[in-house]
Amino acid sequence: MENMIWDDILEKQPILTKIITNSIQNNRISHAYLFQGGKGTGKQEMAILLAKTVFCKQRQDMNPCQVCSDCKRIDSGNHPDLHRIEPEGASIKKDQILHLQKEFTYSGVESNRKVYIIKDAERMTTNASNRLLKFLEEPSRDTVAILLTENSQAILDTIRSRCQVMSFKPLIEKGIEKELLNQGVQESSAKLLAMLTSNITEAIEKSKNEEFAQTRKLVVQLNEMLRQNPGDVPVFIHTLWMPHFKERKNLQEGLDLLLIWFRDIMHIHLDVKEKIVHTPHIDKLEAASTHWSLAQTTKVLEKIMAAKRKLEQNVQPQLVMEQLTLHIQR
């Protein structure tokens, strides 16, 4: 998050970045923003960058310099005129908002400007929300409020109406893959994770998660067994596969990985190898492409999708897997 400039966020959220940077250029920064969107969409990064842009006295165009005392103290969380509020325990309480209001009755220490960021704003208690509403109803020209939320429906309509609402879109696959590579995730893993989730934070957690690593191994094992030792598949499903996937959502993820594997087989048939995700297993995929024809691979993909629907309809998970693996072997 440190040393980020507006062009970095432009790649994640082009429309919102244009709106904010235009308002900075025209000196029309709103007194209150509501940043709404899922985890990993860039809400917090944009909030911090906006705060830096407000306070940095050595700005270059719209970008903060990153090296002045204002920028460095924002990075370290010690800027006297930037106040951050997040839940204490399960919620943001009235006393936290009262304390914020008290702080804002004093003049800014470094300048006349003040910024406050409220993280997980949907977790404000009713009393805290009402207190914040009174604060927003009397905006100071030199105050900027930034509310961050993953659940905008839980924010009072009266608060929403006093904010400029900015809806952060889920990142597209290529954007997620690039971000993961920047975070040091291996290329083959970054490609795979970008297909599984649009949430950067979740993707990074999965990349370090032993259980997810084991899931990937089991999917490769299952595919090899379906091709080479189909008679052993029922025992494998019973003794290794099902004990690993204790919850339906985890089994759904296993099926998602199975789906991506067979898509890779299809990409080999269609000679579009640049789209292959499981590049470290290219030899296994090529062997699989001689085992399953293009027509058979297409049918397998349909059967995996049908199995995912059955799970959603609460069909017994072991039965779903037994039927699916039988279909794949035919």
XYZ file of C-alpha atoms in Angstrom:
330
model
C 0.000 0.000 0.000
C 2.937 2.318 0.660
C 4.230 4.462 -2.245
C 1.130 3.771 -4.317
C 0.214 6.387 -6.922
C -3.066 7.035 -8.736
C -1.954 5.091 -11.837
C -1.651 1.956 -9.660
C -5.294 2.207 -8.606
C -6.351 3.219 -12.129
C -5.639 -0.372 -13.225
C -7.939 -1.779 -10.517
C -10.759 0.787 -10.575
C -10.479 2.946 -13.726
C -13.844 4.745 -13.491
C -13.659 5.601 -9.780
C -10.036 6.702 -10.085
C -10.967 9.091 -12.897
C -13.819 10.545 -10.813
C -11.577 11.145 -7.777
C -8.591 12.483 -9.708
C -10.853 14.882 -11.623
C -12.240 16.177 -8.321
C -8.647 16.642 -7.026
C -7.631 18.549 -10.181
C -10.671 20.805 -9.901
C -10.263 21.249 -6.123
C -13.700 19.719 -5.546
C -12.993 16.857 -3.176
C -16.276 15.840 -1.541
C -16.759 16.305 2.215
C -17.912 12.651 2.532
C -17.383 9.464 0.537
C -18.853 5.984 0.909
C -16.507 3.408 -0.654
C -18.523 0.193 -1.073
C -17.298 -3.131 -2.483
C -15.837 -6.529 -1.638
C -12.484 -7.305 -0.035
C -9.443 -6.745 -2.200
C -11.109 -4.237 -4.558
C -8.881 -1.328 -3.471
C -11.131 0.616 -1.073
C -8.561 1.040 1.665
C -5.708 1.776 -0.749
C -7.761 4.540 -2.376
C -8.760 5.977 1.014
C -5.117 6.201 2.160
C -3.967 7.610 -1.189
C -6.706 10.256 -1.068
C -5.650 11.198 2.467
C -2.016 11.511 1.340
C -3.097 13.627 -1.624
C -4.991 15.961 0.740
C -2.079 16.423 3.169
C 1.075 16.205 1.016
C 2.585 19.668 0.546
C 5.014 18.478 -2.123
C 2.473 16.852 -4.427
C 3.533 16.194 -8.004
C 0.416 16.819 -10.081
C -2.074 14.670 -8.156
C 0.412 12.196 -6.703
C 1.741 12.537 -3.148
C 5.541 12.696 -2.975
C 5.733 9.682 -0.584
C 8.846 11.053 1.172
C 7.687 14.131 3.126
C 6.816 13.933 6.827
C 3.066 14.001 6.030
C 3.273 10.983 3.691
C 5.549 9.032 6.040
C 3.360 9.652 9.091
C 0.269 8.511 7.172
C 2.116 5.288 6.265
C 3.050 4.727 9.906
C -0.459 5.609 11.171
C 0.772 8.632 13.143
C -0.535 11.649 11.232
C -2.242 13.994 13.730
C -4.938 15.144 11.281
C -5.836 11.705 9.866
C -8.131 9.734 12.182
C -8.943 6.078 11.565
C -11.818 4.277 13.219
C -12.448 0.550 13.094
C -14.611 -1.796 15.149
C -13.704 -2.305 18.800
C -14.693 -5.926 19.193
C -17.814 -6.632 17.153
C -18.896 -3.052 16.454
C -18.072 0.638 16.132
C -19.562 2.295 19.194
C -21.088 5.700 19.881
C -18.157 6.706 22.123
C -15.745 6.249 19.215
C -17.746 8.709 17.088
C -18.054 11.129 20.031
C -14.281 11.016 20.481
C -13.860 11.702 16.765
C -16.196 14.713 16.974
C -14.245 16.057 19.929
C -10.973 15.735 18.000
C -12.525 17.626 15.104
C -13.490 20.619 17.265
C -9.776 21.456 17.433
C -7.985 23.068 14.516
C -5.783 20.845 12.424
C -2.310 20.441 13.857
C -0.456 20.621 10.539
C -3.046 22.483 8.456
C -6.717 23.408 8.647
C -7.674 20.116 6.989
C -8.765 16.902 8.661
C -9.595 13.471 7.235
C -11.227 10.516 8.933
C -11.564 6.971 7.628
C -14.166 4.600 9.102
C -13.362 0.973 8.265
C -16.214 -1.614 8.283
C -18.709 1.249 8.572
C -21.609 -1.234 8.377
C -20.633 -2.367 11.882
C -21.580 0.928 13.540
C -24.186 0.536 16.272
C -27.471 2.425 15.789
C -26.326 5.063 18.298
C -22.974 5.440 16.532
C -24.724 5.771 13.140
C -27.062 8.472 14.466
C -24.117 10.334 16.010
C -22.182 10.171 12.742
C -25.255 11.412 10.869
C -25.321 14.584 13.001
C -21.630 15.036 12.236
C -22.229 14.657 8.475
C -25.175 17.088 8.572
C -22.813 19.905 9.571
C -19.913 19.409 7.171
C -16.821 21.546 7.474
C -15.271 22.651 4.209
C -11.908 21.382 5.426
C -13.088 17.937 6.556
C -13.144 14.773 4.420
C -14.970 11.661 5.684
C -14.298 8.299 4.012
C -16.518 5.367 5.002
C -15.464 1.873 3.885
C -17.983 -0.975 3.701
C -18.482 -4.426 2.199
C -22.208 -4.277 2.967
C -23.708 -0.960 1.914
C -27.240 -2.205 2.647
C -26.406 -2.041 6.361
C -25.591 1.700 6.142
C -28.380 4.132 7.044
C -30.003 5.660 3.936
C -29.649 9.081 5.560
C -25.877 8.545 5.831
C -25.651 7.275 2.242
C -27.526 10.331 0.975
C -24.890 12.631 2.507
C -21.967 10.795 0.921
C -20.658 10.503 -2.595
C -21.160 6.770 -3.119
C -18.326 4.997 -4.943
C -19.026 1.371 -5.930
C -15.834 -0.679 -6.277
C -16.141 -3.389 -8.926
C -14.684 -6.888 -8.509
C -11.318 -7.139 -10.255
C -11.194 -8.865 -13.624
C -9.052 -12.003 -13.956
C -6.038 -10.379 -15.629
C -5.970 -7.592 -13.042
C -6.084 -10.116 -10.195
C -3.375 -12.262 -11.783
C -1.091 -9.220 -12.201
C -1.679 -8.121 -8.602
C -0.891 -11.629 -7.320
C 2.337 -11.738 -9.341
C 3.263 -8.355 -7.826
C 2.677 -9.914 -4.387
C 5.165 -12.689 -5.173
C 2.690 -15.506 -5.979
C 4.044 -18.008 -8.556
C 2.719 -17.571 -12.100
C 0.845 -20.908 -12.329
C -0.766 -20.323 -8.910
C -1.635 -16.703 -9.771
C -3.432 -17.842 -12.943
C -5.387 -20.497 -11.059
C -6.338 -18.271 -8.106
C -7.476 -15.480 -10.450
C -9.982 -17.929 -11.948
C -11.256 -19.012 -8.520
C -11.813 -15.654 -6.806
C -12.050 -11.922 -7.533
C -10.878 -11.190 -3.980
C -7.138 -10.394 -3.797
C -6.962 -10.902 -0.026
C -8.648 -14.313 -0.273
C -6.410 -15.314 -3.186
C -3.227 -14.441 -1.263
C -4.493 -16.371 1.781
C -5.196 -19.408 -0.421
C -1.719 -19.212 -1.951
C -0.257 -19.725 1.548
C -2.882 -22.209 2.765
C -1.800 -25.830 3.288
C -5.352 -27.136 2.969
C -5.716 -25.489 -0.461
C -2.347 -26.938 -1.526
C -3.641 -30.377 -0.506
C -6.863 -29.777 -2.486
C -4.794 -29.090 -5.611
C -2.793 -32.299 -5.083
C -5.953 -34.369 -4.657
C -7.413 -32.986 -7.919
C -4.250 -33.955 -9.835
C -4.260 -37.412 -8.171
C -7.926 -37.967 -9.027
C -7.372 -37.072 -12.678
C -4.375 -39.375 -12.962
C -6.315 -42.189 -11.322
C -9.336 -41.673 -13.599
C -6.993 -42.054 -16.570
C -4.693 -44.841 -15.363
C -6.404 -46.796 -12.560
C -10.170 -46.189 -12.773
C -10.865 -49.268 -10.624
C -9.216 -47.563 -7.629
C -11.326 -44.395 -7.886
C -14.196 -45.451 -5.537
C -11.725 -46.249 -2.713
C -9.861 -42.959 -3.372
C -13.146 -40.998 -3.174
C -14.132 -42.734 0.049
C -10.798 -42.699 1.897
C -9.056 -39.493 0.711
C -11.352 -37.187 -1.275
C -14.462 -37.007 0.938
C -12.583 -36.796 4.305
C -10.692 -33.764 2.921
C -13.842 -31.941 1.764
C -15.796 -31.715 4.995
C -18.055 -28.839 3.864
C -20.063 -28.360 0.667
C -18.333 -25.059 -0.152
C -14.947 -26.829 -0.012
C -16.210 -29.589 -2.279
C -17.496 -26.897 -4.679
C -13.954 -25.530 -4.792
C -12.625 -29.032 -5.510
C -15.062 -29.276 -8.433
C -13.992 -25.818 -9.629
C -10.399 -27.058 -9.771
C -11.536 -30.216 -11.585
C -13.356 -27.996 -14.082
C -10.221 -25.911 -14.710
C -8.188 -29.126 -15.222
C -10.538 -30.399 -17.936
C -10.644 -26.937 -19.522
C -6.860 -27.227 -19.801
C -7.315 -30.558 -21.610
C -9.740 -28.816 -23.967
C -7.195 -26.020 -24.573
C -4.641 -28.668 -25.628
C -7.158 -30.144 -28.069
C -7.857 -26.663 -29.462
C -4.132 -25.801 -29.557
C -4.477 -22.684 -27.385
C -1.707 -23.572 -24.944
C -1.312 -19.962 -23.765
C -4.642 -20.404 -21.925
C -3.447 -23.435 -19.950
C -3.482 -22.858 -16.193
C -1.780 -26.020 -14.916
C 1.465 -25.402 -16.837
C 3.655 -27.415 -14.379
C 1.526 -30.484 -15.273
C 1.649 -30.075 -19.054
C 2.896 -33.665 -19.543
C -0.061 -35.072 -17.587
C -2.500 -32.837 -19.509
C -1.100 -33.943 -22.866
C -1.423 -37.580 -21.817
C -5.009 -36.863 -20.708
C -5.795 -35.277 -24.084
C -4.954 -38.594 -25.789
C -7.218 -40.409 -23.298
C -10.244 -38.083 -23.575
C -11.205 -36.809 -27.019
C -12.425 -33.231 -27.481
C -16.043 -34.458 -27.546
C -15.521 -36.510 -24.365
C -13.791 -33.588 -22.628
C -16.755 -31.344 -23.476
C -19.152 -33.883 -21.953
C -17.003 -34.159 -18.807
C -17.149 -30.365 -18.373
C -20.958 -30.544 -18.638
C -21.068 -33.338 -16.029
C -18.874 -31.344 -13.588
C -21.205 -28.337 -13.963
C -24.188 -30.637 -13.320
C -22.466 -32.012 -10.199
C -21.966 -28.467 -8.895
C -25.691 -27.791 -9.359
C -26.587 -31.008 -7.507
C -24.463 -29.892 -4.546
C -26.390 -26.613 -4.465
C -29.614 -28.665 -4.429
C -28.390 -30.531 -1.324
C -27.842 -33.891 -3.008
C -25.645 -36.097 -0.785
C -21.985 -35.099 -1.571
C -20.516 -38.625 -1.712
C -23.266 -39.688 -4.133
C -22.531 -36.644 -6.316
C -18.837 -37.563 -6.529
C -19.499 -41.269 -7.174
C -21.906 -40.454 -10.040
C -19.535 -37.847 -11.489
C -16.483 -40.106 -11.529
C -18.521 -42.898 -13.150
C -19.604 -40.483 -15.910
C -15.990 -39.348 -16.461
C -14.816 -42.963 -16.855
C -17.385 -43.801 -19.537
